[in-house]
PDB file of C-alpha atoms in Angstrom:
ATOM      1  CA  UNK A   1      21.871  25.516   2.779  1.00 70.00           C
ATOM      2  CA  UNK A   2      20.487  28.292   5.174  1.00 82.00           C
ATOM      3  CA  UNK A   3      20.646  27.327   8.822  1.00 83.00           C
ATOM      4  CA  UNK A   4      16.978  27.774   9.096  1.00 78.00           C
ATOM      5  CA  UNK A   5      16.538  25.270   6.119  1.00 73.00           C
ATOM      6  CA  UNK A   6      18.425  22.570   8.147  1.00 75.00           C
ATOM      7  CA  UNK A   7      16.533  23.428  11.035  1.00 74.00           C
ATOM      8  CA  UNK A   8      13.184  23.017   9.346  1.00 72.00           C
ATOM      9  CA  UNK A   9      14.718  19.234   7.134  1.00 67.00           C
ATOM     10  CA  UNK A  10      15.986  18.499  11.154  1.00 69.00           C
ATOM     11  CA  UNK A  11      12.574  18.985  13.062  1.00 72.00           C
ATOM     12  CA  UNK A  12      10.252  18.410  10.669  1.00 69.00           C
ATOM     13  CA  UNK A  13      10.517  16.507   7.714  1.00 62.00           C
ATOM     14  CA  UNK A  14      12.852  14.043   9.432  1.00 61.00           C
ATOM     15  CA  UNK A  15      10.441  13.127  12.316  1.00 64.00           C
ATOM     16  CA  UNK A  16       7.904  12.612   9.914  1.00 59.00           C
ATOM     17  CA  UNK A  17       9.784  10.386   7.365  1.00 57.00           C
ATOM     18  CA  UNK A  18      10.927   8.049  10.359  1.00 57.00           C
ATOM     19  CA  UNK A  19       7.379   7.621  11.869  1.00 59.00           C
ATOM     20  CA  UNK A  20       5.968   6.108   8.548  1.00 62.00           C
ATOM     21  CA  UNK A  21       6.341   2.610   8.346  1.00 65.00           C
ATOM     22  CA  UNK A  22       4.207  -0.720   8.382  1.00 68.00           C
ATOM     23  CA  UNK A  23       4.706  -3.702  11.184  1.00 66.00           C
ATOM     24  CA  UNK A  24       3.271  -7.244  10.570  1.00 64.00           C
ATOM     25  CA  UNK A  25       2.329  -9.369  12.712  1.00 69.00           C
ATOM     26  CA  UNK A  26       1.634 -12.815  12.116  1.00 66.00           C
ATOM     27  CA  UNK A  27      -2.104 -14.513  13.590  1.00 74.00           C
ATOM     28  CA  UNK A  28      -3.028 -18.076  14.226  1.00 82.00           C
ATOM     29  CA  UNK A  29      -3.420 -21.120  12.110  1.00 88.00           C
ATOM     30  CA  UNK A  30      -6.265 -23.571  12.433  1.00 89.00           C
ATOM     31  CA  UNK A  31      -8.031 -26.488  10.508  1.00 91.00           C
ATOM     32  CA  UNK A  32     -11.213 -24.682  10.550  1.00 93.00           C
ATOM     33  CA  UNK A  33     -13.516 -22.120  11.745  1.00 92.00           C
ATOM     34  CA  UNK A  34     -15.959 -24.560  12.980  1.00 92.00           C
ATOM     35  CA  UNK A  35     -16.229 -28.192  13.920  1.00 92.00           C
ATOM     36  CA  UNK A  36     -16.632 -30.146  11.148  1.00 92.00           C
ATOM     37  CA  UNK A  37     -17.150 -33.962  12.954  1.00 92.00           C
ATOM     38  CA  UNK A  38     -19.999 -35.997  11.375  1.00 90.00           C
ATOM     39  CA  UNK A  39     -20.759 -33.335   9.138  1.00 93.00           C
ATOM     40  CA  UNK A  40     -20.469 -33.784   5.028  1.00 96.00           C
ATOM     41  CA  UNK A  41     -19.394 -30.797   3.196  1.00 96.00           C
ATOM     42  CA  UNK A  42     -18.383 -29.118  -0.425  1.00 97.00           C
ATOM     43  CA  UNK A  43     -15.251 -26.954  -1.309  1.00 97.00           C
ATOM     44  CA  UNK A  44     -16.347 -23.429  -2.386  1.00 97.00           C
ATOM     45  CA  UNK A  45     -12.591 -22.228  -3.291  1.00 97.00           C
ATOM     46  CA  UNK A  46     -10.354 -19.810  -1.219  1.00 98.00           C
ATOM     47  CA  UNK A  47     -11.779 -16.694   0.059  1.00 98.00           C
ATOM     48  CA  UNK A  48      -9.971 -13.842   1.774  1.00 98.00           C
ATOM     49  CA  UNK A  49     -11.611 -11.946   4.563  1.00 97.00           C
ATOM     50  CA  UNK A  50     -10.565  -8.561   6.387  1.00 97.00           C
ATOM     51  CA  UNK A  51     -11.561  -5.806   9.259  1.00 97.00           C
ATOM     52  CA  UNK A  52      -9.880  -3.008   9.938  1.00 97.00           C
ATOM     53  CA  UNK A  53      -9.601   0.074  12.229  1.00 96.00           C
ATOM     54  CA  UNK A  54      -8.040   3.528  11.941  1.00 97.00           C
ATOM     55  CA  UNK A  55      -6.464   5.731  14.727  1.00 96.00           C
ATOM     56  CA  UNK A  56      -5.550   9.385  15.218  1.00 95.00           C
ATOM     57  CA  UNK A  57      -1.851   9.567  16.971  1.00 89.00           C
ATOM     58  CA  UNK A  58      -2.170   5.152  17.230  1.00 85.00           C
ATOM     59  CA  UNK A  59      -4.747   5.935  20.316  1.00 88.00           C
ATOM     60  CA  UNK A  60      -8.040   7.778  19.345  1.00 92.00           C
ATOM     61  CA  UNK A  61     -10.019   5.221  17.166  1.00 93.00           C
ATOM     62  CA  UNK A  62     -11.347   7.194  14.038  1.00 95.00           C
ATOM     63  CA  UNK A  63     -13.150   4.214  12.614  1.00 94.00           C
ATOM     64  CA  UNK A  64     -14.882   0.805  14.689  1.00 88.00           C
ATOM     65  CA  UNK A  65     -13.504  -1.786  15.690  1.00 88.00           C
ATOM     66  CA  UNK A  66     -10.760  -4.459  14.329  1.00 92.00           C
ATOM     67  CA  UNK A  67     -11.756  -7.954  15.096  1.00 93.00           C
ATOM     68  CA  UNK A  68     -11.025 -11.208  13.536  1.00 93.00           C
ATOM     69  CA  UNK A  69     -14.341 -12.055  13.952  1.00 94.00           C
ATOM     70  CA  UNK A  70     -15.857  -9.414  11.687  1.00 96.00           C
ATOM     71  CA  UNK A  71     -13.077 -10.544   9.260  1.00 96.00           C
ATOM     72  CA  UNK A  72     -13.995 -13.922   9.474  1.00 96.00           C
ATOM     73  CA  UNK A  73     -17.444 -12.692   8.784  1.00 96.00           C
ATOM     74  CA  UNK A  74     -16.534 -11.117   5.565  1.00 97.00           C
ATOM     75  CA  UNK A  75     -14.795 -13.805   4.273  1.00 97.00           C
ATOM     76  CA  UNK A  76     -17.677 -15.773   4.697  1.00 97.00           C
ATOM     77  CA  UNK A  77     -20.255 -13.282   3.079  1.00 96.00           C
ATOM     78  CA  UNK A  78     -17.704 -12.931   0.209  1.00 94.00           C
ATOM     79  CA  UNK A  79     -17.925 -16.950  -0.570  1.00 95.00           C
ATOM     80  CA  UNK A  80     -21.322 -17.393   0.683  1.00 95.00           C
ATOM     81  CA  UNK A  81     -20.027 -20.497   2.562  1.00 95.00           C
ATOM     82  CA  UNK A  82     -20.887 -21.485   5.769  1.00 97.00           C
ATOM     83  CA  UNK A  83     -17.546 -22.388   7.009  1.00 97.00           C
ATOM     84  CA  UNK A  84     -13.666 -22.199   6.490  1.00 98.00           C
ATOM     85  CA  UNK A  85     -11.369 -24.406   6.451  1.00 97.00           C
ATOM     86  CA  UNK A  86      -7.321 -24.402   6.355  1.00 96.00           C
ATOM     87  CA  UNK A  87      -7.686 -21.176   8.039  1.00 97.00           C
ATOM     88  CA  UNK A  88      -5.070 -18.585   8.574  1.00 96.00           C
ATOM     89  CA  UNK A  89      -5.174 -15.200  10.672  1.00 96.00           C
ATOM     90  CA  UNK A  90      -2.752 -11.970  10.109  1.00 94.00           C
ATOM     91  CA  UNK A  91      -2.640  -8.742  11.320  1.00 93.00           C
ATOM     92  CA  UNK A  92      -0.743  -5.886   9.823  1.00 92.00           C
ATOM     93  CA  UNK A  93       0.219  -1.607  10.997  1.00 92.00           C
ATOM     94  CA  UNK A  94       0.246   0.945   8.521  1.00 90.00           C
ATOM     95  CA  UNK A  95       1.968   3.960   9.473  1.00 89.00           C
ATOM     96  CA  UNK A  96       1.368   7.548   8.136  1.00 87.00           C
ATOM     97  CA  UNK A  97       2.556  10.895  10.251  1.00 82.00           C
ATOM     98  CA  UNK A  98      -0.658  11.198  12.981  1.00 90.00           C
ATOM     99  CA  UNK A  99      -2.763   8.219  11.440  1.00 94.00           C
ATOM    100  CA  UNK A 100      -2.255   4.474  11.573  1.00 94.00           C
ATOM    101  CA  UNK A 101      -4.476   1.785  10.332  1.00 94.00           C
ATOM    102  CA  UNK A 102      -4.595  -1.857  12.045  1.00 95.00           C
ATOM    103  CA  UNK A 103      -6.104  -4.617   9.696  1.00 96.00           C
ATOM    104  CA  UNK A 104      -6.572  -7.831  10.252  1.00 96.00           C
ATOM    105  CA  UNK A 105      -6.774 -10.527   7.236  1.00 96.00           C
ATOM    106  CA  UNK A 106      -8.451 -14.168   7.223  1.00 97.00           C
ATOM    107  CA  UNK A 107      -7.618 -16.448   4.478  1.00 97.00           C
ATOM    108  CA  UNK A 108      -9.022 -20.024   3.972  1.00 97.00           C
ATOM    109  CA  UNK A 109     -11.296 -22.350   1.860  1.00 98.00           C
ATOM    110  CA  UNK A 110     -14.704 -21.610   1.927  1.00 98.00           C
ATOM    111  CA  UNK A 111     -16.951 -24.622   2.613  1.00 98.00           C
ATOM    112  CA  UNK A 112     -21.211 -24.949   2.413  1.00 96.00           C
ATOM    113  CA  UNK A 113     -22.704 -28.017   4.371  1.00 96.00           C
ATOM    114  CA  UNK A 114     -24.256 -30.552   3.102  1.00 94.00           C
ATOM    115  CA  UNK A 115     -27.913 -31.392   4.226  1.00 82.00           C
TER     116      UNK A 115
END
C-alpha cells in the first residue's frame, strides 16, 4: 500500500468508522401516566409511542424537539386510549459521521375510561 493510501485509511476512513455507533439509555418506570384512583377503566392492549430529534455535529438541532411527552402523546393517538398504564420510558443515540438522532420510546397498555 502507497503511503498516501495509509494516510487517507489513517485520517479519514478511520475517524469516521469510530464515530458511528448507538448509546442507550434506559428511562423511568411507572404504574401509569395518570392517576387512576376512583376511576373504572378498560384495557385497550399495548401501544408503543416515540419522539425523536436529529442533530448536525450532536449540537445544531435539524429537526424539533425530543420529549417524552410528545411520545407519550403518540402512543396515545396510536391506541386511541386515554391513558397508559405499566408504563416504561427509553431513550436511545444513533450515531452516523456529522448526524446523530436522539429518540425517545414509551411503551405501556393503553387504557379508555369508563363513564
Amino acid at each position: 500500500m502507497s503511503k498516501a493510501f495509509k494516510l487517507f485509511f489513517a485520517v479519514v476512513v478511520l475517524p469516521l468508522v469510530v464515530t458511528v455507533g448507538c448509546a442507550h439509555m434506559p428511562g423511568g418506570i411507572a404504574p401509569s401516566s395518570t392517576p387512576l384512583e376512583g376511576k373504572t377503566y378498560v384495557e385497550l392492549g399495548e401501544a408503543t409511542g416515540t419522539d425523536s430529534a436529529v442533530y448536525l455535529f450532536g449540537l445544531i438541532p435539524i429537526t424539533g424537539s425530543n420529549t417524552t411527552p410528545d411520545a407519550l402523546s403518540d402512543a396515545l393517538a396510536s391506541s386511541n386510549g386515554d391513558a397508559l398504564i405499566n408504563v416504561t420510558v427509553e431513550s436511545y443515540c444513533q450515531y452516523f459521521f456529522i448526524v446523530s438522532r436522539v429518540v425517545t420510546t414509551v411503551h405501556g397498555d393503553a387504557i379508555k375510561f369508563q363513564k
